[in-house]
C-alpha positions as a Markdown table, in Angstrom:
| # | Residue | x | y | z |
|---|---|---|---|---|
| 1 | Met | -6.7 | 34.0 | -7.4 |
| 2 | Ser | -4.6 | 32.5 | -4.6 |
| 3 | Pro | -2.2 | 29.7 | -5.4 |
| 4 | Arg | -3.4 | 26.2 | -4.6 |
| 5 | Trp | -1.1 | 24.1 | -2.4 |
| 6 | Leu | -1.3 | 20.3 | -2.0 |
| 7 | Val | 0.1 | 19.2 | 1.3 |
| 8 | Thr | 0.8 | 15.5 | 1.4 |
| 9 | Gly | 1.2 | 13.7 | 4.7 |
| 10 | Ala | -1.2 | 16.3 | 6.2 |
| 11 | Ala | -2.0 | 14.2 | 9.2 |
| 12 | Gly | 1.6 | 14.0 | 10.4 |
| 13 | Met | 3.3 | 16.5 | 12.6 |
| 14 | Leu | 5.0 | 18.5 | 9.9 |
| 15 | Gly | 1.9 | 18.4 | 7.6 |
| 16 | Gln | -0.4 | 19.6 | 10.4 |
| 17 | Asp | 1.9 | 22.5 | 11.2 |
| 18 | Leu | 2.2 | 23.5 | 7.5 |
| 19 | Val | -1.6 | 23.3 | 6.9 |
| 20 | Ala | -2.1 | 25.5 | 10.0 |
| 21 | Ala | 0.5 | 28.0 | 8.8 |
| 22 | Leu | -1.0 | 28.1 | 5.3 |
| 23 | Ala | -4.4 | 28.9 | 6.9 |
| 24 | His | -3.0 | 32.4 | 7.7 |
| 25 | Glu | -1.8 | 33.0 | 4.2 |
| 26 | Asp | -3.5 | 33.9 | 0.9 |
| 27 | Val | -3.4 | 30.4 | -0.4 |
| 28 | Thr | -5.8 | 27.5 | -0.9 |
| 29 | Ala | -4.4 | 24.4 | 0.8 |
| 30 | Val | -5.6 | 20.9 | 0.0 |
| 31 | Ala | -4.6 | 18.7 | 3.0 |
| 32 | Ala | -4.1 | 15.1 | 1.9 |
| 33 | Asp | -3.3 | 12.4 | 4.5 |
| 34 | Arg | -2.3 | 8.9 | 3.5 |
| 35 | Thr | -5.9 | 7.8 | 3.3 |
| 36 | Ala | -6.7 | 10.5 | 0.8 |
| 37 | Leu | -3.5 | 10.1 | -1.2 |
| 38 | Asp | -1.0 | 7.3 | -1.5 |
| 39 | Ile | 1.9 | 9.3 | -3.0 |
| 40 | Ala | 3.5 | 6.1 | -4.4 |
| 41 | Asp | 0.5 | 5.4 | -6.5 |
| 42 | Pro | 0.8 | 7.2 | -9.9 |
| 43 | Gly | -2.9 | 6.8 | -10.6 |
| 44 | Arg | -4.0 | 8.3 | -7.3 |
| 45 | Val | -1.5 | 11.2 | -7.8 |
| 46 | Arg | -2.9 | 11.9 | -11.3 |
| 47 | Glu | -6.4 | 11.9 | -9.9 |
| 48 | Met | -5.4 | 14.4 | -7.1 |
| 49 | Phe | -3.7 | 16.7 | -9.6 |
| 50 | Ala | -6.7 | 16.6 | -12.0 |
| 51 | Ala | -9.1 | 17.3 | -9.2 |
| 52 | His | -7.1 | 20.1 | -7.5 |
| 53 | Arg | -4.5 | 21.4 | -10.0 |
| 54 | Pro | -2.0 | 22.5 | -7.4 |
| 55 | Ala | 0.6 | 25.1 | -8.1 |
| 56 | Val | 2.8 | 24.0 | -5.2 |
| 57 | Val | 3.1 | 20.5 | -3.7 |
| 58 | Ala | 4.6 | 20.3 | -0.2 |
| 59 | Asn | 5.6 | 16.7 | 0.4 |
| 60 | Cys | 5.3 | 16.1 | 4.1 |
| 61 | Ala | 4.6 | 12.4 | 3.6 |
| 62 | Ala | 7.3 | 10.1 | 4.9 |
| 63 | Trp | 7.9 | 6.8 | 6.6 |
| 64 | Thr | 9.2 | 8.1 | 9.8 |
| 65 | Ala | 9.5 | 5.0 | 11.9 |
| 66 | Val | 13.3 | 5.0 | 11.8 |
| 67 | Asp | 13.9 | 1.8 | 13.7 |
| 68 | Asp | 11.1 | -0.1 | 11.9 |
| 69 | Ala | 12.7 | 0.9 | 8.6 |
| 70 | Glu | 15.6 | -1.5 | 9.4 |
| 71 | Ser | 13.2 | -4.6 | 9.1 |
| 72 | Gln | 10.8 | -3.0 | 6.6 |
| 73 | Glu | 13.1 | -1.2 | 4.2 |
| 74 | Asp | 11.0 | -2.0 | 1.1 |
| 75 | Ala | 7.9 | -0.5 | 2.7 |
| 76 | Ala | 10.0 | 2.6 | 3.8 |
| 77 | Leu | 11.5 | 2.9 | 0.3 |
| 78 | Arg | 8.0 | 2.9 | -1.3 |
| 79 | Ile | 7.0 | 6.0 | 0.7 |
| 80 | Asn | 10.4 | 7.7 | 1.0 |
| 81 | Gly | 11.8 | 6.9 | -2.4 |
| 82 | Thr | 9.1 | 5.9 | -4.8 |
| 83 | Gly | 6.5 | 8.4 | -3.5 |
| 84 | Pro | 8.7 | 11.5 | -4.1 |
| 85 | Ala | 9.6 | 10.2 | -7.6 |
| 86 | Val | 5.9 | 10.0 | -8.4 |
| 87 | Leu | 5.2 | 13.4 | -7.0 |
| 88 | Ala | 8.2 | 14.9 | -8.9 |
| 89 | Ala | 7.0 | 13.5 | -12.2 |
| 90 | Ala | 3.5 | 14.8 | -11.7 |
| 91 | Cys | 4.8 | 18.3 | -10.7 |
| 92 | Arg | 7.0 | 18.3 | -13.8 |
| 93 | Glu | 4.1 | 17.3 | -16.0 |
| 94 | His | 1.8 | 20.0 | -14.5 |
| 95 | Gly | 4.3 | 22.8 | -14.0 |
| 96 | Ala | 3.9 | 22.7 | -10.2 |
| 97 | Val | 6.6 | 23.4 | -7.7 |
| 98 | Leu | 7.6 | 20.6 | -5.4 |
| 99 | Leu | 8.9 | 21.2 | -1.9 |
| 100 | His | 10.4 | 18.0 | -0.6 |
| 101 | Val | 11.6 | 17.6 | 3.0 |
| 102 | Ser | 14.5 | 15.4 | 3.8 |
| 103 | Thr | 16.5 | 14.5 | 6.9 |
| 104 | Asp | 20.0 | 14.7 | 8.3 |
| 105 | Tyr | 19.9 | 10.8 | 8.3 |
| 106 | Val | 21.2 | 11.0 | 4.7 |
| 107 | Phe | 24.6 | 12.0 | 6.1 |
| 108 | Ala | 27.0 | 9.8 | 8.1 |
| 109 | Gly | 26.2 | 11.4 | 11.4 |
| 110 | Asp | 29.8 | 12.0 | 12.5 |
| 111 | Ala | 30.3 | 15.7 | 11.8 |
| 112 | Ala | 31.3 | 18.1 | 14.5 |
| 113 | Leu | 29.4 | 21.0 | 12.9 |
| 114 | Pro | 26.1 | 21.1 | 11.1 |
| 115 | Tyr | 26.2 | 19.7 | 7.6 |
| 116 | Pro | 26.1 | 22.0 | 4.7 |
| 117 | Glu | 23.4 | 21.1 | 2.1 |
| 118 | Asp | 26.1 | 20.0 | -0.4 |
| 119 | Ala | 27.9 | 17.7 | 2.1 |
| 120 | Pro | 28.6 | 14.2 | 0.8 |
| 121 | Thr | 25.9 | 11.7 | 1.7 |
| 122 | Ala | 26.6 | 8.5 | 3.5 |
| 123 | Pro | 23.5 | 7.2 | 5.2 |
| 124 | Arg | 24.1 | 4.5 | 7.9 |
| 125 | Ser | 20.5 | 3.3 | 8.2 |
| 126 | Ala | 17.7 | 2.0 | 6.1 |
| 127 | Tyr | 15.7 | 5.1 | 6.9 |
| 128 | Gly | 18.6 | 7.3 | 5.7 |
| 129 | Arg | 19.0 | 5.2 | 2.5 |
| 130 | Thr | 15.3 | 5.5 | 1.7 |
| 131 | Lys | 15.2 | 9.3 | 2.3 |
| 132 | Leu | 18.3 | 9.7 | 0.1 |
| 133 | Ala | 16.5 | 7.7 | -2.6 |
| 134 | Gly | 13.7 | 10.2 | -2.5 |
| 135 | Glu | 16.1 | 13.2 | -2.7 |
| 136 | Arg | 17.8 | 11.7 | -5.7 |
| 137 | Ala | 14.4 | 11.0 | -7.4 |
| 138 | Val | 13.3 | 14.6 | -6.9 |
| 139 | Leu | 16.6 | 16.0 | -8.2 |
| 140 | Glu | 16.4 | 13.8 | -11.3 |
């Protein structure tokens, strides 16, 4: 039996590419766009896990309107911070693996070389702060 993947944010650029790549692998992929799954809604996430029982969840869902996050930080935080926390809790409860995608916006942006994964964070924008909140929630 092939592992079942749940791909959130499946209508976005990253989600579409991942679903297409998984189509060539020995996996079953459930592609959930924001209409099918609001990742910040614990009830909807529970329903999705009950219906599909994923072994792997690839969180490609994100508020990606970087400039708009400055004036709508609460909305961005709901998707980029609360959503990953809800997914992480569901994965923990069901024994699923969570793959969470972040961004270099969690760093200060002033490095001369690429940032190592363990570099100190210092986001300078609302978008970066909300993505960092998601990283922290997943790590907890």
